[in-house]
């Protein structure tokens, strides 16, 4: 929540709420991992925090267990290194309730890039 002269407000992407945060949780959607939350976070200057599942062919999926690899789900994978633009939280850490610990464990250098 944010407070201004009119009281408390729930921040939203349209009001620039994400611009005030450094990390934005982007859970998988019901169709693919390429959700509106993901792109909205990037456009707001917020680092997307995604869940990393074991995907097809031993690759990482941000969608589900055995899901399509990141490289198959996002455009221009040979030009954009998507996995370097996010914080990946292993699904095991999420299930263990360690999401916040994973994000807080990032080095200061990584948090500033």
PDB file of C-alpha atoms in Angstrom:
ATOM      1  CA  UNK A   1       0.000   0.000   0.000  1.00  0.00           C
ATOM      2  CA  UNK A   2       1.067   3.566  -0.638  1.00  0.00           C
ATOM      3  CA  UNK A   3       0.020   6.611   1.331  1.00  0.00           C
ATOM      4  CA  UNK A   4      -0.529  10.074  -0.065  1.00  0.00           C
ATOM      5  CA  UNK A   5      -2.567  13.141   0.895  1.00  0.00           C
ATOM      6  CA  UNK A   6      -5.805  11.270   0.110  1.00  0.00           C
ATOM      7  CA  UNK A   7      -5.003   8.257   2.296  1.00  0.00           C
ATOM      8  CA  UNK A   8      -3.871   4.689   1.615  1.00  0.00           C
ATOM      9  CA  UNK A   9      -4.002   3.170  -1.871  1.00  0.00           C
ATOM     10  CA  UNK A  10      -3.216  -0.209  -3.348  1.00  0.00           C
ATOM     11  CA  UNK A  11      -0.551   0.369  -6.016  1.00  0.00           C
ATOM     12  CA  UNK A  12      -1.290  -0.799  -9.525  1.00  0.00           C
ATOM     13  CA  UNK A  13       0.762  -0.948 -12.708  1.00  0.00           C
ATOM     14  CA  UNK A  14      -1.356   1.761 -14.274  1.00  0.00           C
ATOM     15  CA  UNK A  15      -0.679   4.162 -11.394  1.00  0.00           C
ATOM     16  CA  UNK A  16       3.024   3.413 -11.418  1.00  0.00           C
ATOM     17  CA  UNK A  17       2.969   1.241  -8.290  1.00  0.00           C
ATOM     18  CA  UNK A  18       5.382  -1.263  -9.763  1.00  0.00           C
ATOM     19  CA  UNK A  19       7.815   1.520 -10.533  1.00  0.00           C
ATOM     20  CA  UNK A  20       8.318   1.903  -6.785  1.00  0.00           C
ATOM     21  CA  UNK A  21       9.402  -1.704  -6.276  1.00  0.00           C
ATOM     22  CA  UNK A  22      12.578  -3.484  -7.239  1.00  0.00           C
ATOM     23  CA  UNK A  23      11.167  -7.016  -7.616  1.00  0.00           C
ATOM     24  CA  UNK A  24       7.744  -8.141  -8.864  1.00  0.00           C
ATOM     25  CA  UNK A  25       6.398 -11.653  -8.400  1.00  0.00           C
ATOM     26  CA  UNK A  26       5.291 -13.145 -11.731  1.00  0.00           C
ATOM     27  CA  UNK A  27       3.669 -16.528 -11.058  1.00  0.00           C
ATOM     28  CA  UNK A  28       2.854 -18.706 -14.063  1.00  0.00           C
ATOM     29  CA  UNK A  29      -0.433 -18.032 -15.816  1.00  0.00           C
ATOM     30  CA  UNK A  30      -3.048 -20.510 -16.960  1.00  0.00           C
ATOM     31  CA  UNK A  31      -1.897 -20.559 -20.596  1.00  0.00           C
ATOM     32  CA  UNK A  32       1.888 -20.044 -20.635  1.00  0.00           C
ATOM     33  CA  UNK A  33       4.602 -18.553 -18.528  1.00  0.00           C
ATOM     34  CA  UNK A  34       4.584 -15.447 -20.738  1.00  0.00           C
ATOM     35  CA  UNK A  35       1.984 -13.651 -18.665  1.00  0.00           C
ATOM     36  CA  UNK A  36       0.905 -10.047 -18.750  1.00  0.00           C
ATOM     37  CA  UNK A  37       2.442  -9.687 -15.268  1.00  0.00           C
ATOM     38  CA  UNK A  38       5.859 -10.583 -16.696  1.00  0.00           C
ATOM     39  CA  UNK A  39       5.815  -7.993 -19.482  1.00  0.00           C
ATOM     40  CA  UNK A  40       4.159  -5.381 -17.258  1.00  0.00           C
ATOM     41  CA  UNK A  41       6.952  -5.848 -14.716  1.00  0.00           C
ATOM     42  CA  UNK A  42       9.663  -5.401 -17.333  1.00  0.00           C
ATOM     43  CA  UNK A  43       8.027  -2.291 -18.748  1.00  0.00           C
ATOM     44  CA  UNK A  44       7.708  -0.849 -15.244  1.00  0.00           C
ATOM     45  CA  UNK A  45      11.422  -1.298 -14.557  1.00  0.00           C
ATOM     46  CA  UNK A  46      10.777  -3.997 -11.991  1.00  0.00           C
ATOM     47  CA  UNK A  47      12.787  -7.265 -12.002  1.00  0.00           C
ATOM     48  CA  UNK A  48      10.410 -10.201 -12.576  1.00  0.00           C
ATOM     49  CA  UNK A  49      10.629 -12.974  -9.965  1.00  0.00           C
ATOM     50  CA  UNK A  50       9.589 -16.241 -11.618  1.00  0.00           C
ATOM     51  CA  UNK A  51       9.191 -19.843 -10.461  1.00  0.00           C
ATOM     52  CA  UNK A  52      11.725 -22.192 -12.074  1.00  0.00           C
ATOM     53  CA  UNK A  53      10.391 -25.687 -12.764  1.00  0.00           C
ATOM     54  CA  UNK A  54      12.251 -28.627 -14.294  1.00  0.00           C
ATOM     55  CA  UNK A  55      11.083 -28.468 -17.909  1.00  0.00           C
ATOM     56  CA  UNK A  56      11.343 -30.520 -21.074  1.00  0.00           C
ATOM     57  CA  UNK A  57      14.725 -31.806 -22.209  1.00  0.00           C
ATOM     58  CA  UNK A  58      16.314 -30.941 -18.850  1.00  0.00           C
ATOM     59  CA  UNK A  59      15.764 -27.229 -19.419  1.00  0.00           C
ATOM     60  CA  UNK A  60      14.075 -24.711 -17.124  1.00  0.00           C
ATOM     61  CA  UNK A  61      10.387 -23.878 -17.514  1.00  0.00           C
ATOM     62  CA  UNK A  62       8.641 -20.915 -15.930  1.00  0.00           C
ATOM     63  CA  UNK A  63       5.247 -22.500 -16.648  1.00  0.00           C
ATOM     64  CA  UNK A  64       5.031 -25.877 -14.859  1.00  0.00           C
ATOM     65  CA  UNK A  65       6.780 -29.175 -14.190  1.00  0.00           C
ATOM     66  CA  UNK A  66       7.676 -30.701 -17.552  1.00  0.00           C
ATOM     67  CA  UNK A  67       6.582 -27.488 -19.262  1.00  0.00           C
ATOM     68  CA  UNK A  68       8.073 -25.800 -22.295  1.00  0.00           C
ATOM     69  CA  UNK A  69      11.555 -24.347 -21.798  1.00  0.00           C
ATOM     70  CA  UNK A  70      11.916 -20.615 -21.412  1.00  0.00           C
ATOM     71  CA  UNK A  71      13.648 -20.520 -24.803  1.00  0.00           C
ATOM     72  CA  UNK A  72      10.488 -21.875 -26.467  1.00  0.00           C
ATOM     73  CA  UNK A  73       8.070 -19.587 -24.618  1.00  0.00           C
ATOM     74  CA  UNK A  74       9.504 -16.111 -25.182  1.00  0.00           C
ATOM     75  CA  UNK A  75      10.284 -14.235 -28.393  1.00  0.00           C
ATOM     76  CA  UNK A  76      13.758 -13.756 -29.823  1.00  0.00           C
ATOM     77  CA  UNK A  77      15.588 -16.229 -27.555  1.00  0.00           C
ATOM     78  CA  UNK A  78      18.782 -15.940 -29.579  1.00  0.00           C
ATOM     79  CA  UNK A  79      18.857 -12.153 -29.099  1.00  0.00           C
ATOM     80  CA  UNK A  80      17.368 -11.755 -25.604  1.00  0.00           C
ATOM     81  CA  UNK A  81      18.806 -13.666 -22.655  1.00  0.00           C
ATOM     82  CA  UNK A  82      15.537 -13.903 -20.757  1.00  0.00           C
ATOM     83  CA  UNK A  83      16.974 -15.906 -17.866  1.00  0.00           C
ATOM     84  CA  UNK A  84      19.433 -13.093 -17.110  1.00  0.00           C
ATOM     85  CA  UNK A  85      16.592 -10.542 -16.869  1.00  0.00           C
ATOM     86  CA  UNK A  86      14.786 -12.258 -13.999  1.00  0.00           C
ATOM     87  CA  UNK A  87      15.227 -13.774 -10.576  1.00  0.00           C
ATOM     88  CA  UNK A  88      14.455 -17.485 -10.768  1.00  0.00           C
ATOM     89  CA  UNK A  89      13.134 -19.099  -7.595  1.00  0.00           C
ATOM     90  CA  UNK A  90      13.379 -22.894  -7.755  1.00  0.00           C
ATOM     91  CA  UNK A  91       9.984 -24.507  -7.211  1.00  0.00           C
ATOM     92  CA  UNK A  92      11.471 -26.481  -4.297  1.00  0.00           C
ATOM     93  CA  UNK A  93      12.435 -23.225  -2.536  1.00  0.00           C
ATOM     94  CA  UNK A  94       8.939 -21.841  -3.140  1.00  0.00           C
ATOM     95  CA  UNK A  95       7.336 -24.962  -1.658  1.00  0.00           C
ATOM     96  CA  UNK A  96       9.655 -24.699   1.353  1.00  0.00           C
ATOM     97  CA  UNK A  97       8.465 -21.124   1.941  1.00  0.00           C
ATOM     98  CA  UNK A  98      11.834 -19.606   1.001  1.00  0.00           C
ATOM     99  CA  UNK A  99      10.803 -17.168  -1.734  1.00  0.00           C
ATOM    100  CA  UNK A 100      11.765 -14.075   0.255  1.00  0.00           C
ATOM    101  CA  UNK A 101      15.036 -15.667   1.390  1.00  0.00           C
ATOM    102  CA  UNK A 102      16.015 -16.409  -2.227  1.00  0.00           C
ATOM    103  CA  UNK A 103      15.416 -12.803  -3.299  1.00  0.00           C
ATOM    104  CA  UNK A 104      17.188 -11.401  -0.220  1.00  0.00           C
ATOM    105  CA  UNK A 105      20.171 -13.682  -0.824  1.00  0.00           C
ATOM    106  CA  UNK A 106      20.989 -11.967  -4.121  1.00  0.00           C
ATOM    107  CA  UNK A 107      24.215 -10.017  -4.082  1.00  0.00           C
ATOM    108  CA  UNK A 108      24.024  -6.227  -4.037  1.00  0.00           C
ATOM    109  CA  UNK A 109      25.593  -6.160  -7.506  1.00  0.00           C
ATOM    110  CA  UNK A 110      22.916  -8.442  -8.906  1.00  0.00           C
ATOM    111  CA  UNK A 111      20.125  -6.416  -7.276  1.00  0.00           C
ATOM    112  CA  UNK A 112      21.399  -3.239  -8.939  1.00  0.00           C
ATOM    113  CA  UNK A 113      21.683  -4.553 -12.490  1.00  0.00           C
TER     114      UNK A 113
END
